[in-house]
XYZ file of C-alpha atoms in Angstrom:
329
model
C 23.576 -7.590 -8.165
C 22.040 -7.746 -11.648
C 18.692 -6.290 -12.675
C 17.379 -9.797 -13.358
C 18.456 -10.973 -9.913
C 16.781 -8.123 -8.069
C 13.617 -8.674 -10.117
C 13.384 -12.412 -9.407
C 15.216 -13.433 -6.232
C 13.163 -11.372 -3.704
C 9.950 -12.858 -5.094
C 11.266 -16.407 -4.898
C 12.502 -15.871 -1.343
C 9.202 -14.322 -0.208
C 7.202 -17.140 -1.808
C 9.471 -19.813 -0.303
C 9.507 -18.401 3.244
C 5.719 -18.073 3.311
C 5.284 -21.586 1.864
C 7.569 -23.036 4.554
C 5.800 -21.165 7.359
C 2.405 -22.337 6.097
C 3.623 -25.922 5.931
C 5.460 -25.966 9.256
C 2.740 -24.219 11.279
C -0.235 -25.579 9.319
C -1.673 -22.101 9.086
C -1.867 -21.545 12.831
C 0.837 -18.849 13.041
C -0.634 -15.378 13.668
C -4.061 -16.558 12.539
C -6.597 -13.815 11.799
C -9.974 -15.034 13.034
C -13.065 -13.682 11.231
C -15.273 -11.127 12.965
C -18.208 -8.925 12.025
C -15.868 -6.504 10.222
C -14.060 -9.164 8.153
C -14.628 -10.266 4.580
C -13.009 -13.699 5.109
C -14.812 -16.625 6.731
C -12.001 -18.932 7.958
C -8.952 -18.247 10.170
C -6.081 -17.102 7.939
C -2.433 -16.568 8.989
C -1.008 -13.046 8.766
C 2.559 -13.946 7.788
C 2.923 -12.120 4.483
C 5.012 -9.396 6.092
C 7.554 -11.965 7.264
C 7.956 -13.309 3.742
C 8.271 -9.855 2.180
C 10.935 -8.872 4.709
C 12.903 -12.026 3.858
C 12.733 -11.071 0.194
C 13.720 -7.418 0.441
C 16.614 -8.018 2.853
C 18.493 -8.850 -0.326
C 18.845 -5.147 -1.105
C 21.112 -4.851 1.938
C 23.782 -6.245 -0.406
C 23.458 -3.215 -2.664
C 25.327 0.036 -2.118
C 22.656 2.487 -1.053
C 22.912 6.205 -0.250
C 22.815 6.972 3.469
C 19.440 8.694 3.153
C 17.850 5.645 1.501
C 19.428 3.323 4.081
C 17.857 5.403 6.875
C 14.455 5.198 5.167
C 14.762 1.402 5.006
C 15.873 1.282 8.652
C 12.728 3.230 9.589
C 10.674 0.698 7.599
C 12.372 -2.119 9.522
C 11.442 -0.410 12.796
C 7.834 -0.244 11.638
C 7.991 -3.915 10.697
C 9.060 -4.829 14.234
C 6.384 -2.704 15.900
C 3.723 -3.989 13.508
C 4.734 -7.627 14.034
C 4.350 -7.051 17.769
C 0.902 -5.641 17.036
C 0.041 -8.746 14.988
C 1.134 -10.971 17.872
C -0.538 -8.972 20.601
C -2.556 -5.862 19.799
C -0.725 -2.669 20.791
C -2.417 0.548 21.954
C -3.346 2.952 19.149
C -1.099 5.685 20.568
C 1.935 3.390 20.486
C 1.325 2.549 16.836
C 0.702 6.168 15.836
C 3.839 7.256 17.670
C 5.885 4.694 15.717
C 4.312 5.795 12.423
C 4.994 9.462 13.181
C 8.577 8.803 14.261
C 9.263 6.816 11.096
C 7.754 9.536 8.884
C 9.754 12.317 10.563
C 12.939 10.244 10.398
C 12.395 9.599 6.696
C 11.884 13.280 5.964
C 14.968 14.222 7.980
C 16.999 11.744 5.933
C 15.504 12.731 2.574
C 15.060 16.490 2.905
C 17.274 17.451 5.823
C 16.085 19.826 8.539
C 14.185 22.806 7.078
C 14.848 26.391 8.123
C 12.553 28.795 6.246
C 8.823 28.850 7.171
C 7.710 27.662 3.729
C 10.227 24.830 3.843
C 8.970 23.815 7.282
C 5.375 23.749 6.023
C 6.326 21.618 3.001
C 8.483 19.332 5.149
C 5.719 18.719 7.691
C 3.177 18.221 4.911
C 5.399 15.595 3.302
C 5.894 13.834 6.650
C 2.113 13.814 7.147
C 1.695 12.324 3.661
C 4.107 9.506 4.539
C 2.220 8.856 7.780
C -1.027 8.745 5.790
C 0.269 6.242 3.231
C 1.646 4.172 6.115
C -1.899 3.642 7.334
C -3.501 3.725 3.891
C -2.155 0.308 2.884
C -3.397 -1.134 6.154
C -6.886 0.284 5.530
C -6.979 -1.181 2.025
C -5.649 -4.604 3.002
C -9.066 -6.155 3.485
C -9.732 -8.281 0.416
C -7.717 -11.164 -1.046
C -5.061 -10.062 -3.515
C -5.783 -6.344 -3.314
C -2.880 -4.863 -1.336
C -0.357 -7.381 -2.693
C -1.332 -6.478 -6.238
C -1.122 -2.750 -5.551
C 2.368 -3.182 -4.081
C 3.631 -5.368 -6.937
C 2.313 -3.007 -9.629
C 3.006 0.277 -7.823
C 6.613 -0.474 -6.902
C 7.188 -1.867 -10.407
C 6.167 1.552 -11.754
C 8.604 3.166 -9.306
C 11.362 0.813 -10.520
C 10.757 1.573 -14.215
C 10.701 5.307 -13.531
C 13.918 5.053 -11.490
C 15.560 3.078 -14.316
C 14.567 5.764 -16.817
C 16.058 8.413 -14.510
C 19.223 6.352 -13.854
C 18.570 6.272 -10.102
C 20.082 2.820 -9.577
C 19.684 2.571 -5.794
C 16.024 3.584 -6.013
C 15.554 1.137 -8.891
C 16.973 -1.786 -6.878
C 14.893 -0.930 -3.824
C 11.610 -0.550 -5.694
C 12.233 -3.637 -7.840
C 12.945 -5.757 -4.758
C 9.735 -4.542 -3.108
C 7.716 -5.272 -6.245
C 9.237 -8.719 -6.614
C 8.731 -9.680 -2.966
C 5.134 -8.437 -3.119
C 4.533 -10.611 -6.185
C 5.965 -13.609 -4.321
C 3.533 -12.952 -1.488
C 0.683 -12.462 -3.957
C 1.009 -16.078 -5.114
C -0.213 -17.084 -1.643
C -2.674 -14.200 -1.312
C -4.548 -14.349 -4.611
C -8.183 -15.375 -4.017
C -8.799 -17.592 -2.177
C -6.003 -16.301 0.075
C -3.925 -18.713 2.122
C -2.218 -15.867 3.994
C -2.623 -12.143 4.633
C -0.053 -9.357 4.813
C -0.751 -8.562 8.440
C 0.283 -5.212 9.879
C 3.935 -6.285 9.532
C 3.396 -6.320 5.770
C 0.891 -3.564 5.068
C 2.381 -0.897 7.359
C 5.982 -0.979 6.004
C 4.719 -1.224 2.407
C 2.505 1.821 2.874
C 5.355 3.697 4.520
C 7.734 2.899 1.672
C 5.154 3.825 -0.968
C 5.082 7.321 0.525
C 8.738 7.654 1.533
C 10.173 6.375 -1.764
C 7.716 8.550 -3.665
C 9.069 11.629 -1.912
C 12.656 10.370 -2.167
C 12.238 10.111 -5.937
C 10.836 13.633 -6.064
C 13.825 15.061 -4.206
C 16.209 13.040 -6.396
C 14.566 14.354 -9.571
C 13.559 10.846 -10.660
C 9.961 11.919 -11.239
C 7.542 14.841 -10.839
C 5.909 15.272 -7.453
C 2.534 14.092 -8.739
C 4.006 10.817 -10.025
C 3.583 8.720 -6.821
C 0.084 10.141 -6.294
C -0.987 8.840 -9.698
C 0.764 5.467 -9.257
C -0.984 4.706 -5.967
C -4.156 6.657 -6.745
C -6.473 3.586 -6.600
C -5.683 3.210 -2.894
C -5.313 6.920 -2.141
C -8.735 7.772 -3.579
C -10.644 4.928 -1.914
C -9.061 5.396 1.511
C -9.195 9.204 1.503
C -12.796 9.527 0.278
C -13.938 6.831 2.707
C -12.219 8.626 5.596
C -13.821 11.962 4.650
C -17.263 10.344 4.411
C -16.860 8.837 7.870
C -15.737 12.155 9.321
C -18.762 13.916 7.811
C -21.012 11.235 9.301
C -19.281 11.669 12.679
C -18.296 8.013 12.801
C -15.425 6.794 14.967
C -12.704 6.766 12.304
C -10.309 4.695 14.433
C -12.681 1.723 14.550
C -12.659 -1.134 12.012
C -15.401 -0.965 9.400
C -16.525 -2.294 6.020
C -17.322 0.928 4.182
C -14.391 1.135 1.758
C -15.489 0.994 -1.858
C -13.804 -2.360 -2.466
C -15.498 -3.793 0.640
C -18.878 -2.516 -0.499
C -18.424 -4.254 -3.858
C -17.713 -7.570 -2.126
C -20.716 -7.119 0.161
C -22.829 -6.283 -2.908
C -22.034 -9.683 -4.399
C -18.763 -9.302 -6.297
C -16.315 -12.144 -5.742
C -12.937 -11.306 -4.254
C -11.357 -12.593 -7.455
C -13.449 -10.206 -9.573
C -12.569 -7.265 -7.318
C -8.861 -8.144 -7.447
C -8.683 -8.643 -11.216
C -10.513 -5.413 -11.990
C -8.392 -3.593 -9.447
C -5.241 -4.878 -11.182
C -6.407 -3.357 -14.451
C -7.033 -0.041 -12.711
C -3.676 -0.170 -10.929
C -1.815 -1.017 -14.140
C -3.542 1.819 -16.002
C -2.588 4.230 -13.204
C 1.021 3.021 -13.310
C 1.299 3.343 -17.091
C -0.248 6.819 -17.104
C 2.157 7.879 -14.349
C 5.083 6.733 -16.484
C 3.689 8.799 -19.360
C 3.349 11.728 -16.962
C 6.981 11.304 -15.887
C 8.362 12.322 -19.253
C 5.572 14.613 -20.422
C 5.210 18.348 -20.446
C 3.041 20.420 -18.140
C 0.002 20.283 -20.431
C 0.125 16.479 -20.661
C 0.638 16.147 -16.908
C -2.361 18.357 -16.169
C -4.434 16.415 -18.697
C -3.584 13.062 -17.073
C -4.374 14.344 -13.579
C -7.657 15.896 -14.741
C -8.546 12.724 -16.636
C -8.017 10.513 -13.593
C -10.029 12.904 -11.432
C -12.963 12.489 -13.828
C -12.546 8.702 -14.005
C -12.507 8.292 -10.232
C -15.490 10.594 -9.791
C -17.529 8.501 -12.230
C -16.359 5.210 -10.712
C -17.190 6.184 -7.142
C -20.562 7.553 -8.228
C -21.359 4.292 -10.026
C -20.352 2.200 -7.006
C -22.435 4.401 -4.701
C -25.504 3.937 -6.912
C -24.998 0.200 -7.354
C -24.369 -0.634 -3.716
C -27.174 1.653 -2.523
C -29.708 -0.020 -4.833
C -28.647 -3.495 -3.753
C -28.792 -2.603 -0.058
C -32.284 -1.156 -0.513
C -33.427 -4.255 -2.421
C -32.122 -6.634 0.250
C -34.870 -8.067 2.501
């Protein structure tokens, strides 16, 4: 398969499958009905994950290392469990068990079974990171165009970095994921005609973490590379979770306290949030690519710089949304 084919065909397939499902079911398939925690106001089908799967199945034609094939098989398992959850809500413990099993399987395939205590600690930490990113995309999939854009841009950065490192299998996988996400995004850009659903957000989050660690083990990029690429989602989700823990809120319950949600509730349009998020995501991806080939001093400077940027951004959003909530009658 050519580079051009893997960059275009998954996107076309994802777009086409979603378009056909929307037309054939008239938007009734897996409809997400608005509730008090939602940002949308009309029932919207959650079929994006079906389209993305149709697009990325193309990479099955490529010759992949066994470890990468196992990672993709774990993602397929998560897709099946998450689709079942979209159809009929599954218990939290069932979902968490599937996420944990997939993360442990991925680490066993990527890093083998550790022996020394320090290796065990690193191995478990990496598995926990994969489990976190698995849920992170789901947490951040709450505004039109946001998660689809992050996936298209983030996996594109992975693909470019893999190309620069001559990791062809990783390049094909990441490029297919980016392309399929872009095909979905055509239907999800505000105003969205479809959502990812758990069958889309959960596998994408899992692969963001698992491929990031796979690339680290393969020497395709430094360990901080995937953290910078997906930092817009990592920062929002992680800081929001910590704030809720400090406030002793039930962290397993749906809410509207993510920074992107607070901007929408403060009056920003979903289109404005998405477009500005794309700029942030693209800047993070470009800086990560610079970090990939830079020395230690440059890498530390980029990480420090982003830490300062995010601190200022979150502070500004806190001030803005607090003032508007206080001014509301």
